[in-house]
Coordinates of C-alpha atoms in Angstrom, one line a residue:
Chain U
M1 CA 29.1 6.5 -36.3
K2 CA 27.4 3.6 -35.3
N3 CA 30.1 1.2 -36.4
K4 CA 32.3 2.7 -33.9
V5 CA 33.1 1.7 -30.4
A6 CA 32.9 4.6 -27.5
M7 CA 33.8 3.5 -23.7
A8 CA 32.9 5.8 -21.2
F9 CA 33.4 5.4 -17.3
G10 CA 31.7 5.9 -13.8
S11 CA 30.6 4.8 -10.5
F12 CA 27.0 6.2 -11.3
D13 CA 25.9 5.7 -7.5
V14 CA 23.2 8.3 -7.4
L15 CA 22.0 9.0 -10.9
H16 CA 21.7 12.8 -11.8
P17 CA 21.4 14.8 -15.2
G18 CA 25.0 15.3 -15.2
H19 CA 25.7 11.4 -15.9
I20 CA 22.7 11.2 -18.5
R21 CA 24.2 14.3 -20.4
Y22 CA 27.9 12.6 -20.3
L23 CA 26.6 9.3 -21.6
K24 CA 24.2 10.8 -23.9
G25 CA 27.1 12.9 -25.2
A26 CA 29.2 9.6 -25.3
S27 CA 26.9 7.8 -27.5
R28 CA 27.2 10.1 -30.4
F29 CA 30.8 8.6 -31.0
G30 CA 29.6 5.2 -31.5
K31 CA 27.9 2.3 -30.1
L32 CA 28.2 3.1 -26.4
I33 CA 30.2 0.3 -23.9
V34 CA 29.8 1.7 -20.1
V35 CA 32.2 0.7 -17.6
V36 CA 30.7 0.9 -14.1
A37 CA 33.1 0.5 -11.3
R38 CA 32.9 -2.4 -9.0
D39 CA 31.9 -1.8 -5.1
R40 CA 35.7 -2.7 -4.0
S41 CA 37.3 -0.4 -6.5
I42 CA 35.1 2.5 -5.3
K43 CA 35.8 1.8 -1.9
R44 CA 39.5 1.5 -1.8
L45 CA 39.7 4.5 -4.8
K46 CA 37.2 6.8 -2.8
G47 CA 37.4 5.6 0.8
T48 CA 33.6 4.8 1.1
A49 CA 31.6 2.4 -0.5
P50 CA 28.8 3.2 -2.9
L51 CA 24.9 3.2 -1.7
V52 CA 23.8 1.0 -4.6
D53 CA 25.6 -2.0 -5.1
E54 CA 27.2 -3.1 -8.3
R55 CA 25.0 -5.4 -9.8
S56 CA 22.1 -2.4 -9.4
R57 CA 24.3 0.0 -10.6
R58 CA 25.2 -2.0 -13.8
E59 CA 21.4 -2.5 -14.2
I60 CA 20.2 1.0 -14.0
I61 CA 23.1 2.2 -16.6
G62 CA 22.1 -1.0 -19.0
S63 CA 18.6 0.5 -18.8
L64 CA 19.3 3.9 -20.3
R65 CA 18.1 3.6 -24.2
F66 CA 21.5 5.4 -25.4
V67 CA 23.6 2.7 -23.6
D68 CA 24.4 -0.4 -25.8
R69 CA 26.2 -2.3 -22.9
A70 CA 26.9 -1.7 -19.5
V71 CA 29.8 -3.9 -17.9
L72 CA 31.7 -3.9 -14.7
G73 CA 35.0 -2.8 -14.5
D74 CA 38.1 -4.9 -13.1
R75 CA 38.9 -5.2 -9.5
I76 CA 41.6 -2.5 -9.2
G77 CA 44.2 -1.5 -6.8
K78 CA 45.0 2.3 -8.3
W79 CA 43.3 4.7 -10.9
N80 CA 44.9 3.4 -13.6
D81 CA 44.1 0.2 -13.5
I82 CA 40.6 1.3 -15.3
Y83 CA 42.7 1.6 -18.2
K84 CA 42.9 -2.4 -18.1
I85 CA 39.5 -3.0 -19.9
V86 CA 40.5 -0.9 -22.6
A87 CA 43.2 -3.3 -24.0
R88 CA 40.5 -5.9 -24.1
I89 CA 37.5 -4.1 -25.8
R90 CA 40.0 -1.7 -28.0
P91 CA 37.3 0.8 -28.4
D92 CA 37.4 3.6 -31.0
F93 CA 37.0 6.5 -28.3
L94 CA 37.5 6.8 -24.7
V95 CA 35.1 9.4 -23.3
F96 CA 35.4 11.3 -20.3
G97 CA 33.3 13.4 -18.3
Y98 CA 34.4 17.1 -17.7
D99 CA 35.5 16.7 -14.2
Q100 CA 37.0 12.9 -14.2
R101 CA 40.3 12.1 -13.2
V102 CA 42.1 10.9 -16.0
D103 CA 45.9 10.7 -15.9
L104 CA 46.6 11.6 -19.8
E105 CA 50.4 10.9 -19.7
Y106 CA 50.1 7.5 -18.5
L107 CA 46.8 6.9 -20.3
R108 CA 48.9 8.1 -23.9
G109 CA 51.7 5.5 -22.7
F110 CA 49.3 2.9 -22.4
L111 CA 47.5 3.4 -25.5
L112 CA 51.1 3.3 -27.4
K113 CA 52.3 -0.2 -25.3
H114 CA 49.2 -1.9 -26.3
K115 CA 48.9 -0.4 -30.2
L116 CA 45.6 0.9 -29.7
N117 CA 44.2 3.6 -32.2
C118 CA 41.9 5.2 -29.9
K119 CA 40.8 8.7 -29.5
V120 CA 40.5 10.3 -25.8
V121 CA 37.7 12.8 -25.9
R122 CA 35.9 15.1 -22.8
I123 CA 32.5 16.0 -22.9
G124 CA 31.8 19.7 -21.8
S125 CA 30.5 20.3 -18.4
Y126 CA 26.4 20.4 -18.0
K127 CA 25.7 23.1 -15.2
A128 CA 29.1 21.8 -14.1
G129 CA 29.3 22.0 -10.2
K130 CA 25.3 21.8 -9.7
Y131 CA 25.0 18.3 -10.3
K132 CA 28.5 17.0 -9.4
S133 CA 28.1 13.7 -7.4
S134 CA 30.0 14.7 -4.5
K135 CA 27.9 18.2 -4.2
L136 CA 24.7 15.9 -4.4
K137 CA 25.6 13.6 -1.5
K138 CA 26.4 16.9 0.3
L139 CA 23.1 18.1 -0.7
I140 CA 21.3 14.9 0.8
D141 CA 23.2 15.0 3.6
A142 CA 22.5 18.8 4.4
I143 CA 18.5 17.8 3.9
H144 CA 18.3 14.7 6.2
Chain X
M1 CA 0.4 -5.4 -25.4
K2 CA 1.6 -2.5 -27.3
N3 CA -1.5 -1.2 -28.8
K4 CA -2.3 -0.6 -24.8
V5 CA -1.3 2.2 -22.9
A6 CA -0.1 1.9 -19.3
M7 CA 0.8 5.0 -16.7
A8 CA 3.0 4.8 -13.7
F9 CA 3.9 7.1 -11.1
G10 CA 6.6 8.4 -8.9
S11 CA 9.0 10.9 -7.8
F12 CA 12.1 9.4 -8.7
D13 CA 14.3 11.3 -6.8
V14 CA 17.2 9.1 -6.2
L15 CA 17.1 6.3 -9.0
H16 CA 17.3 2.8 -7.5
P17 CA 16.9 -0.5 -8.7
G18 CA 13.4 -0.6 -7.4
H19 CA 12.3 2.1 -9.6
I20 CA 13.8 0.3 -12.6
R21 CA 11.8 -3.0 -12.0
Y22 CA 9.0 -1.0 -11.2
L23 CA 8.8 0.8 -14.7
K24 CA 10.4 -2.3 -16.4
G25 CA 7.4 -4.3 -14.8
A26 CA 4.8 -1.7 -15.9
S27 CA 6.3 -1.5 -19.7
R28 CA 5.0 -5.1 -20.0
F29 CA 1.3 -3.8 -20.0
G30 CA 1.7 -1.5 -22.6
K31 CA 3.6 1.6 -24.0
L32 CA 4.4 3.5 -21.0
I33 CA 3.7 6.9 -19.8
V34 CA 5.5 7.7 -16.5
V35 CA 4.1 10.6 -14.6
V36 CA 6.8 12.3 -12.7
A37 CA 5.9 14.2 -9.8
R38 CA 6.3 18.0 -9.9
D39 CA 9.0 19.4 -7.2
R40 CA 6.0 21.7 -5.5
S41 CA 3.8 18.6 -5.2
I42 CA 6.2 16.7 -3.5
K43 CA 7.2 19.4 -1.2
R44 CA 3.7 19.7 -0.6
L45 CA 3.1 15.7 0.3
K46 CA 6.1 14.8 1.7
G47 CA 7.4 17.8 3.4
T48 CA 10.8 18.3 1.9
A49 CA 11.7 19.2 -1.6
P50 CA 13.2 16.6 -3.8
L51 CA 17.2 16.8 -4.5
V52 CA 17.0 16.7 -8.3
D53 CA 14.5 19.2 -9.9
E54 CA 11.4 18.0 -12.1
R55 CA 12.9 18.8 -15.1
S56 CA 15.8 16.7 -14.4
R57 CA 14.0 13.8 -13.0
R58 CA 11.9 13.9 -16.1
E59 CA 14.9 13.6 -18.5
I60 CA 16.4 10.7 -16.5
I61 CA 13.0 8.3 -16.3
G62 CA 12.3 9.6 -20.0
S63 CA 15.9 8.3 -20.7
L64 CA 15.4 4.6 -19.7
R65 CA 14.7 2.5 -23.0
F66 CA 11.3 0.6 -21.8
V67 CA 9.7 4.2 -21.2
D68 CA 8.0 5.6 -24.0
R69 CA 7.1 9.1 -22.8
A70 CA 8.0 10.9 -19.3
V71 CA 5.4 13.9 -18.4
L72 CA 5.4 16.0 -15.3
G73 CA 2.4 15.6 -13.3
D74 CA -0.5 18.3 -12.5
R75 CA 0.4 20.8 -9.9
I76 CA -1.5 19.0 -6.7
G77 CA -2.9 19.9 -3.4
K78 CA -3.9 16.7 -1.9
W79 CA -2.8 12.9 -3.0
N80 CA -6.2 12.1 -4.7
D81 CA -5.0 15.2 -7.5
I82 CA -2.7 13.0 -8.9
Y83 CA -5.3 10.9 -10.6
K84 CA -6.6 14.1 -12.6
I85 CA -4.2 13.4 -15.3
V86 CA -5.7 9.7 -15.8
A87 CA -8.8 11.3 -16.8
R88 CA -7.0 13.1 -19.3
I89 CA -4.6 10.3 -20.7
R90 CA -7.1 7.6 -20.3
P91 CA -4.6 4.8 -19.8
D92 CA -5.3 1.1 -20.0
F93 CA -3.7 0.3 -17.0
L94 CA -2.7 2.0 -14.1
V95 CA 0.3 0.4 -12.7
F96 CA 1.7 1.0 -8.9
G97 CA 4.5 -0.1 -7.1
Y98 CA 4.4 -2.4 -4.2
D99 CA 4.8 0.5 -1.6
Q100 CA 2.7 3.2 -3.3
R101 CA 0.3 4.7 -1.4
V102 CA -3.2 4.6 -3.4
D103 CA -6.4 5.4 -2.2
L104 CA -8.0 2.6 -3.9
E105 CA -11.8 3.5 -2.8
Y106 CA -11.2 7.2 -4.0
L107 CA -9.7 5.8 -7.4
R108 CA -12.7 3.3 -8.0
G109 CA -15.1 6.1 -7.7
F110 CA -13.1 8.2 -9.8
L111 CA -12.5 6.1 -12.9
L112 CA -16.3 5.4 -12.5
K113 CA -17.1 9.1 -12.7
H114 CA -15.0 9.7 -15.7
K115 CA -16.2 6.4 -17.6
L116 CA -12.6 5.3 -17.6
N117 CA -12.2 1.2 -18.7
C118 CA -9.0 1.3 -17.0
K119 CA -7.2 -1.8 -14.7
V120 CA -5.5 -1.1 -11.6
V121 CA -2.3 -3.1 -11.1
R122 CA 0.4 -3.6 -8.3
I123 CA 3.8 -4.5 -9.2
G124 CA 5.3 -7.2 -6.8
S125 CA 8.2 -6.0 -4.3
Y126 CA 11.8 -6.1 -5.3
K127 CA 14.0 -7.0 -2.2
A128 CA 11.3 -5.0 -0.2
G129 CA 12.8 -2.3 1.9
K130 CA 16.3 -2.6 0.5
Y131 CA 15.5 -0.1 -2.0
K132 CA 13.0 1.8 -0.6
S133 CA 13.5 5.5 -1.5
S134 CA 13.0 6.7 2.2
K135 CA 15.6 3.8 3.4
L136 CA 18.0 4.7 0.8
K137 CA 18.1 8.5 2.0
K138 CA 18.4 7.5 5.7
L139 CA 21.3 5.3 4.6
I140 CA 23.0 8.2 2.8
D141 CA 22.5 10.3 6.1
A142 CA 24.0 7.4 7.9
I143 CA 27.3 7.4 6.0
H144 CA 27.8 10.8 5.3

């Protein structure tokens, strides 16, 4: 599948095994391009800034052996803006994690509008819940 | 230098760019074997358990493209026990991060005793302090 291009998305603020499984799984669909959310986008969408800045998060993700390229996402104002990059890079697969928020209806319209022949895939959960980022941060908070 | 073997050490609980720089730097000395501290060793030495379990930490570190092998450390009772694995694997270089606690006097004696011809190297700091794990955790604590 290495002549295909797969795209994955995330903030990847505090790296946990769920991220690794997600990206490893995504890489099976093709050459993997990972879109790392910008600091300002995270702050706007989630309300809090990430702990690790965007340059560093991109560097960490780009250091994983099954990631072909890590790029910073667009500066965005609302969730659906994350798909803008899809129209530029035109991957063969869009791969989402089991708990990622995806507006499938909007996304289908977007793909049609941009004449993108792109399969949307969801990767199954890995110990669902245990390593969800939000839970991990709560755990960090509880310990310290 | 790829016919040489380098060894690096750490807990790598919440991965940050300082870890990446450390391991990338260590990999320049040879085939890189990373010793990931066990949960119980961390709890014993630092007083608190890690957030991410040893199997997962090993998996994450082993997913980095410049790491040749990630192994779990010995079950240890005191700091100096981390060197036991050095006598088994006999690397050419022991590479430490800029802020890692190393008992150089003990280590030199240990290397002599085990007839190990092993260079001890320290990697310079990357934005020293900014991404120190202990500081990162304090930051996490402050935000949540």
